[in-house]
Coordinates of C-alpha atoms in Angstrom, one line a residue:
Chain A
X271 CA 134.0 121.2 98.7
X272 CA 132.7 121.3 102.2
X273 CA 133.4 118.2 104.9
X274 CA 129.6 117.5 104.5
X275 CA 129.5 117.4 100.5
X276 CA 132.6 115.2 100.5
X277 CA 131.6 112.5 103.4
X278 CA 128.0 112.4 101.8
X279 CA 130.2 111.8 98.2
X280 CA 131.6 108.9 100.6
X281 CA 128.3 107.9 101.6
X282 CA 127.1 107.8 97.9
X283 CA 130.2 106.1 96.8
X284 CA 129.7 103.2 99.7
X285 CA 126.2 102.6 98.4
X286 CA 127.0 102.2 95.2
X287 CA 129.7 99.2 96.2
X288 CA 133.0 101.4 95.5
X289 CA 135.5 99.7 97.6
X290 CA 137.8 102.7 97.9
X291 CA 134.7 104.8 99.5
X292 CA 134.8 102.5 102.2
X293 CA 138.4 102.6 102.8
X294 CA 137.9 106.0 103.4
X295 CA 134.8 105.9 105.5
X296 CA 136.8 103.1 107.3
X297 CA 140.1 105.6 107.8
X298 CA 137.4 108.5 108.9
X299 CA 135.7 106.8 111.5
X300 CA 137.3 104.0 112.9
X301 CA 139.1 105.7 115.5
X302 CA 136.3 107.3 117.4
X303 CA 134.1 104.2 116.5
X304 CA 136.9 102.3 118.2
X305 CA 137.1 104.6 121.2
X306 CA 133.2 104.6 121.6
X307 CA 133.6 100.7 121.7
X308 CA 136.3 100.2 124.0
X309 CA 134.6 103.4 126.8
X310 CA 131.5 100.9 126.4
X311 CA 133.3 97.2 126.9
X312 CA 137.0 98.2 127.9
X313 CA 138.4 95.2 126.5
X314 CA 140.8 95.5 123.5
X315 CA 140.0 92.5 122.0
X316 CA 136.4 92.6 122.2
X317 CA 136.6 96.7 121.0
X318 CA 138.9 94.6 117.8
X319 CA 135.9 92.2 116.7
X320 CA 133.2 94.5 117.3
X321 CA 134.8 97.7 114.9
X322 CA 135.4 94.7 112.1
X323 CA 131.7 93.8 112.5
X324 CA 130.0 97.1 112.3
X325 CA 132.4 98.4 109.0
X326 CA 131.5 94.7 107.6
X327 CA 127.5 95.4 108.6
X328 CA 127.7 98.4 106.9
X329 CA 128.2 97.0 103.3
X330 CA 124.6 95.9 103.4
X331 CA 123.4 98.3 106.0
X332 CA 124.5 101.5 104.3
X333 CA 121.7 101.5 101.9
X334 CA 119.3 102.1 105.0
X335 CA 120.7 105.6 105.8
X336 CA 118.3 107.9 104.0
X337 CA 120.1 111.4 105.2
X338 CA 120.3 113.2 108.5
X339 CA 123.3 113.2 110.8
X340 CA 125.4 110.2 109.4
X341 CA 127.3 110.4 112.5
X342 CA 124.4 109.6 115.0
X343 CA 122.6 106.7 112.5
X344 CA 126.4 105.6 113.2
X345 CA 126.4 105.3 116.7
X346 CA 123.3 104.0 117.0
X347 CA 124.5 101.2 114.7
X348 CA 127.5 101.1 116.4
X349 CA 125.3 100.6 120.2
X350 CA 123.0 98.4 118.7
X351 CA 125.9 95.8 117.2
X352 CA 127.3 96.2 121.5
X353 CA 123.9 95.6 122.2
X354 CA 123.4 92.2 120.1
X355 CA 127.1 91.4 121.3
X356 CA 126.0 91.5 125.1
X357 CA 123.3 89.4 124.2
X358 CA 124.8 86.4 123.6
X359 CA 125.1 84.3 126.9
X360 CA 128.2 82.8 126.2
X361 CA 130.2 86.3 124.9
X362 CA 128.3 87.9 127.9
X363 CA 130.0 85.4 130.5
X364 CA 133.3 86.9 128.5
X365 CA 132.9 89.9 129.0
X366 CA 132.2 90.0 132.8
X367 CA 135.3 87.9 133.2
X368 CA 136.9 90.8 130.7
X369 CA 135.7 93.3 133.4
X370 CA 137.0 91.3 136.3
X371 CA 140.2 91.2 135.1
X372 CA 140.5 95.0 134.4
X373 CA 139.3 95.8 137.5
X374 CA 142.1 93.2 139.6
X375 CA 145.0 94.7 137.5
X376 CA 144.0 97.9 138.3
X377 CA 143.9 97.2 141.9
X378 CA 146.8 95.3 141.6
X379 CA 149.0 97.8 139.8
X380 CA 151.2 100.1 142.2
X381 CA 152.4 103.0 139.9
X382 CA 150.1 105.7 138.6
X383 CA 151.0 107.1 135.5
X384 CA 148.8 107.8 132.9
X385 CA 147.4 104.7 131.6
X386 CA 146.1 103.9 135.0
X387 CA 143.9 107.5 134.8
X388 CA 142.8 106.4 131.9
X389 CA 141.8 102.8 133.4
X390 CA 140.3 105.1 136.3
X391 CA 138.1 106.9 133.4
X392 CA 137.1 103.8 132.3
X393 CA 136.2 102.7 135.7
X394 CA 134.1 105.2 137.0
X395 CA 132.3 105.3 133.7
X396 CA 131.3 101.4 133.8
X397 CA 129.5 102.9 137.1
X398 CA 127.1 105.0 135.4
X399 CA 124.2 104.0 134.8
X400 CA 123.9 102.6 130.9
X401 CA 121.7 105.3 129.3
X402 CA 123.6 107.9 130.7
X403 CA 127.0 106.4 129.4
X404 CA 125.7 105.1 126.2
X405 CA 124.3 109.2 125.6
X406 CA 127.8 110.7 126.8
X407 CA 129.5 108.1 124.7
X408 CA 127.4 108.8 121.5
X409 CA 127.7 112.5 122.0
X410 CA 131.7 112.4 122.5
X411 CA 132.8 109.9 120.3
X412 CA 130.2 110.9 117.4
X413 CA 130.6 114.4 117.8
X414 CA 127.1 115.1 118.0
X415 CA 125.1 118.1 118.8
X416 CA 122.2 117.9 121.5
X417 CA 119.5 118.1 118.3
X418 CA 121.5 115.2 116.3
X419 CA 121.4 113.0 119.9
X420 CA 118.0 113.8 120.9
X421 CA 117.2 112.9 116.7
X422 CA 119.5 109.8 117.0
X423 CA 117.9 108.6 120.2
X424 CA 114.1 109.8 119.2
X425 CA 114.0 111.7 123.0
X426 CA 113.6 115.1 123.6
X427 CA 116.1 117.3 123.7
X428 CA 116.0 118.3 126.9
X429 CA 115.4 114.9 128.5
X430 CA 118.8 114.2 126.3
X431 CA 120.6 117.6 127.7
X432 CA 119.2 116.2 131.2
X433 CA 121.0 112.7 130.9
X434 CA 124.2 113.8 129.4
X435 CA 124.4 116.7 132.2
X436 CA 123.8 114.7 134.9
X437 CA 125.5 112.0 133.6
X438 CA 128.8 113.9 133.4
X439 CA 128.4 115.9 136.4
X440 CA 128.4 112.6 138.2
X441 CA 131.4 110.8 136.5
X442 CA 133.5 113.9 136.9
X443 CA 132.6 114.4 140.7
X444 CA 133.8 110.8 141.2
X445 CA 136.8 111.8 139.1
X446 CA 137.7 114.3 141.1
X447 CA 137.1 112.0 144.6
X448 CA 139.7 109.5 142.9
X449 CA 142.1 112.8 142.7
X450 CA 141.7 113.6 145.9
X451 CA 142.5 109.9 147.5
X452 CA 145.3 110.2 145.6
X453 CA 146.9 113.4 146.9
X454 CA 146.0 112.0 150.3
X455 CA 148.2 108.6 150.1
Chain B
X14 CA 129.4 119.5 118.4
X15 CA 132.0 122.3 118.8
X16 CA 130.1 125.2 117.4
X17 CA 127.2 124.4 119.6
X18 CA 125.5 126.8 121.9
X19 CA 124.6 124.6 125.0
X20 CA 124.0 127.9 127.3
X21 CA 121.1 128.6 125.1
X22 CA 120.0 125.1 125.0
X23 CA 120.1 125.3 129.2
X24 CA 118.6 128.5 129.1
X25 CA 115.0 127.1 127.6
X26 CA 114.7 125.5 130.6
X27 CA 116.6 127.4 133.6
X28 CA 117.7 130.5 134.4
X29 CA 120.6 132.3 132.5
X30 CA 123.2 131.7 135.5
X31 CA 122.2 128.3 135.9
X32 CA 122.4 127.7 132.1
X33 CA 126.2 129.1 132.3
X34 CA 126.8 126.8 135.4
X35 CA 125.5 123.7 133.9
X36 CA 127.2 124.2 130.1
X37 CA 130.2 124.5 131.9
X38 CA 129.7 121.3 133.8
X39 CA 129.1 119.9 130.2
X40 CA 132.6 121.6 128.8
X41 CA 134.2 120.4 132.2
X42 CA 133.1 116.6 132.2
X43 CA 133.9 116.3 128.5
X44 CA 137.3 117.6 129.2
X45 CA 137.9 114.2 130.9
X46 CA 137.6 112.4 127.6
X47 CA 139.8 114.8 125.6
X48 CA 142.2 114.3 128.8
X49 CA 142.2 110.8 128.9
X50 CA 142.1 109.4 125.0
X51 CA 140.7 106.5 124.3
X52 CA 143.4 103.6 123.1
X53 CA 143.3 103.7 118.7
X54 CA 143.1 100.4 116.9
X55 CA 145.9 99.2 115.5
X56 CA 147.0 99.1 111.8
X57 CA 147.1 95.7 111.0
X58 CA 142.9 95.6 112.1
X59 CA 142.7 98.5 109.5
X60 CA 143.9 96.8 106.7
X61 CA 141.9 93.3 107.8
X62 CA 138.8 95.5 108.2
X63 CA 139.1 97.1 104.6
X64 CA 140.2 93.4 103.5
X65 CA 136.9 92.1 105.0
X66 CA 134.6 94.8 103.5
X67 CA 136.7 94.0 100.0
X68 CA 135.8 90.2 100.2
X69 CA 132.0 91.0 101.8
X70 CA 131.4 93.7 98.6
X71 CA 132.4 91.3 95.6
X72 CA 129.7 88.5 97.5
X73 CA 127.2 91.7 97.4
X74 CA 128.1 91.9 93.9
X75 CA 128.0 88.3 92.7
X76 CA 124.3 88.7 94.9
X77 CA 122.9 91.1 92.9
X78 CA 124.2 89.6 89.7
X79 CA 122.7 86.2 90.6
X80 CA 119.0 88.0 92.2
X81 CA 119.4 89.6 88.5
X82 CA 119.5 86.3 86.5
X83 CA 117.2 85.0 88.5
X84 CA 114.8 87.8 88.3
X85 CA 115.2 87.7 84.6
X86 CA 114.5 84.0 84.4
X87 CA 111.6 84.3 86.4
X88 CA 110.4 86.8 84.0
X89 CA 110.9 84.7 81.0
X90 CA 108.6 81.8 82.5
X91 CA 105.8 84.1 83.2
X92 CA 106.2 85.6 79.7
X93 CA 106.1 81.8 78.5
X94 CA 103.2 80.7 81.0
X95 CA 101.1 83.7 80.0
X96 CA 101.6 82.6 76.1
X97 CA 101.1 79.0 76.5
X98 CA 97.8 79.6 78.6
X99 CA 96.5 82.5 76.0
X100 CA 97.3 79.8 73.3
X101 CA 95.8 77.0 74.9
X102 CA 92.5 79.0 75.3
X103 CA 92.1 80.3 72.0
X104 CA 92.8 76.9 70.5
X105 CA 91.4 74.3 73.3
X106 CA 88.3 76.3 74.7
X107 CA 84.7 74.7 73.9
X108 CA 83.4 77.6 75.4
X109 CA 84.3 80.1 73.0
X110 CA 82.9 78.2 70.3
X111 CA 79.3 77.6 71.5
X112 CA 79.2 80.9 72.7
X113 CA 80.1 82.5 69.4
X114 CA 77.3 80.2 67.3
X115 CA 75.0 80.4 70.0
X116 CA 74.8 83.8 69.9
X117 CA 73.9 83.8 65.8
X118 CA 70.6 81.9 66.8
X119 CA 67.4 84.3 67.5
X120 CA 66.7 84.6 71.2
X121 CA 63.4 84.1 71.2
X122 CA 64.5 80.3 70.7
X123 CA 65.8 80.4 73.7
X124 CA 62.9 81.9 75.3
X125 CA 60.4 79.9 73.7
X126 CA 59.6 76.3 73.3
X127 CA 57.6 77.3 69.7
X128 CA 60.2 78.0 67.4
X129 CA 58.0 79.4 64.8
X130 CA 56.8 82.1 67.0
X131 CA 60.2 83.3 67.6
X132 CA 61.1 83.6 64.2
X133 CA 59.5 86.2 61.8
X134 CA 60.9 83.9 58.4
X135 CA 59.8 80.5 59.6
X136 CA 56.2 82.2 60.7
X137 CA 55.3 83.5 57.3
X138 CA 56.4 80.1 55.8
X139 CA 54.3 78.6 58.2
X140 CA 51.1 80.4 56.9
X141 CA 51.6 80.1 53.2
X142 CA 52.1 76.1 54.1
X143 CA 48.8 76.6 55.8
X144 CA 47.2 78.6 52.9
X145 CA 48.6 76.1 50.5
X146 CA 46.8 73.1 52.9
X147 CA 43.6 74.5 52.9
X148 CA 43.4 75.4 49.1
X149 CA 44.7 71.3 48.7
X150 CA 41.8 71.1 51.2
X151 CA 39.4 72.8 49.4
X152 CA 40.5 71.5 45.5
X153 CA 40.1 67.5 47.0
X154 CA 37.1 67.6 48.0
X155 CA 36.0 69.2 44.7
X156 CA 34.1 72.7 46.1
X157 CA 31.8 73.6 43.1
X158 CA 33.2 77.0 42.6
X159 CA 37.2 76.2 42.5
X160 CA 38.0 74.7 38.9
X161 CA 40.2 71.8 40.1
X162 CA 42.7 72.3 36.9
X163 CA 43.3 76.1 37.5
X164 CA 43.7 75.4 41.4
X165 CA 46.2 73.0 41.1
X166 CA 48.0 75.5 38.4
X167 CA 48.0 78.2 41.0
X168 CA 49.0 75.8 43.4
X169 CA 51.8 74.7 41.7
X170 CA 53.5 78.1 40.8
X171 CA 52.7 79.2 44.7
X172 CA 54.6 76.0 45.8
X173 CA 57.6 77.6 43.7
X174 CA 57.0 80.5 44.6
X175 CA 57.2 79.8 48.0
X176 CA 59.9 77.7 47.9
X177 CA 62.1 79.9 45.8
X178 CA 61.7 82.5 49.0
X179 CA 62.5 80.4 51.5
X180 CA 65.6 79.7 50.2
X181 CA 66.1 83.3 48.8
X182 CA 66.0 84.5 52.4

């Protein structure tokens, strides 16, 4: 059986209310779901409540998904549930206080091992601008191809091959200007 | 993602070299997430998310049982509605009636103040009543050519006669 013919067994499973299907579309996709959420927010906490909300979403949203990539209906469930989070004034107060802090301890830390290039990652990507990181983001962390984006995001595909090149030709210069300033001091 | 061929995807819109140069400006800048992995969640918010989606599939259950029963229920009363109102019109509704011996009567009595005209039964009584006046006429005020005693013989069997038809018909 092929990866496609068993996650769309999953799929079928899930919409007919079979708990173990879940559990496996849970152990499947909660890593990189995880990973997209904590690149968008990096905060821990917040990536925490907002996996739990889109895996319980799904239960009643899973009946929507009438075929195509899985991967990018997703992610674009995934961004929409970030989206309705930074919405609400009070969790969006939060979550610039989140950012703050991030961005003192990282100034504040004196060591640079790896965590900290990690932090620097997440740094320079919270400088892009939000379509552009929110298109890299989907693409990595969904493993989509250019056609499934451009389908997911209902652009063309080479305003989405634009964006994401752009997008990443930016984040790694700035990447590589962090490098630098540390070989220097 | 893996397999795909983002040179050729460049290409559509630039020129082969350029195509190379920017998919490997893709490859290069998606290195930096393969480099730097994101943090995992932990296991204990595994096993409280598949807890969660546990608890939120039994309500989705006990949902659809209950829009069932309530579905069915609602199908019952309109069953019961639709019986009680067919009943109430076959058995309650004045109109049905009249309609139904209304429409046994000729039309032309509908049409026409003179009844008689209207129906072809009640028109030939009409004129043997008439016939039967005028020979009364005719025998009481003693015409010398009628013998009164025959006349009121012939009279007498056409009243039958007459009658006996009516009814007849």
């Amino acid at each position: 059986m092929s990866d496609n013919d068993e996650l769309q067994q999953i799929i079928d499973g899930c919409k007919n209310g079979s708990e173990e299907s879940f559990s496996r579309l849970v152990d499947i996709y909660s890593g990189r779901c995880y990973g997209f959420f904590y690149r968008l927010s990096g905060d821990r906490d917040l990536s925490d409540d907002l996996l739990s909300e889109l895996f319980v979403r799904l239960v009643e949203k899973i009946s929507t998904y009438k075929g195509g990539s899985f991967g990018g209906w997703l992610f674009t469930t995934a961004y929409n549930i970030f989206q309705d989070y930074l919405r609400g004034k009070h969790r969006r107060g939060k979550l610039l206080e989140g950012r703050r802090d991030l961005v003192e301890l990282e100034q504040a830390a004196g060591g640079k091992d790896d965590d900290e290039v990690m932090d620097e990652l997440q740094k320079q990507l919270s400088k892009l601008d939000s379509e552009a990181k929110e298109l890299i983001l989907m693409r990595y962390y969904g493993q989509l191809s250019f056609k499934e984006l451009s389908e997911a995001r209902g652009e063309p595909i080479g305003t989405v091959l634009s964006k994401v090149h752009r997008g990443l030709k930016k984040l790694r210069a700035r990447m590589e200007t962090f490098r630098y300033g540390q070989r220097r001091y | 993602m893996g397999k795909e061929d983002i040179k050729g995807l460049f290409e559509r819109f630039c020129s082969s070299d350029k195509a190379e140069q920017s998919a490997e400006e893709i490859r290069a800048g998606e290195q930096l997430f393969s480099e730097r992995r994101s943090p995992e969640p932990g296991v204990e918010l595994i096993a409280e998310i598949k807890s969660k989606v546990g608890r939120r599939l039994a309500k989705r259950v006990r949902r659809q049982i209950a829009y069932k029963a309530v579905a069915a229920a609602a199908a019952v009363l309109v069953f019961g509605l639709s019986i009680w109102f067919w009943s109430f019109e076959r058995v309650e509704s004045p109109i049905q009636h009249s309609i139904s011996y209304s429409s046994k009567m000729p039309m032309a009595v509908w049409d026409s103040n003179d009844i008689i005209t209207g129906d072809t039964k009640l028109a030939f009584a009409n004129s043997e009543l008439e016939r039967i006046k005028e020979e009364v006429h005719s025998a009481g005020f003693g015409e010398p050519d009628i013998k009164v005693e025959e006349a009121l013989f012939k009279l007498e069997n056409e009243l039958l006669a007459v009658n006996g038809n009516f009814w007849k018909e």
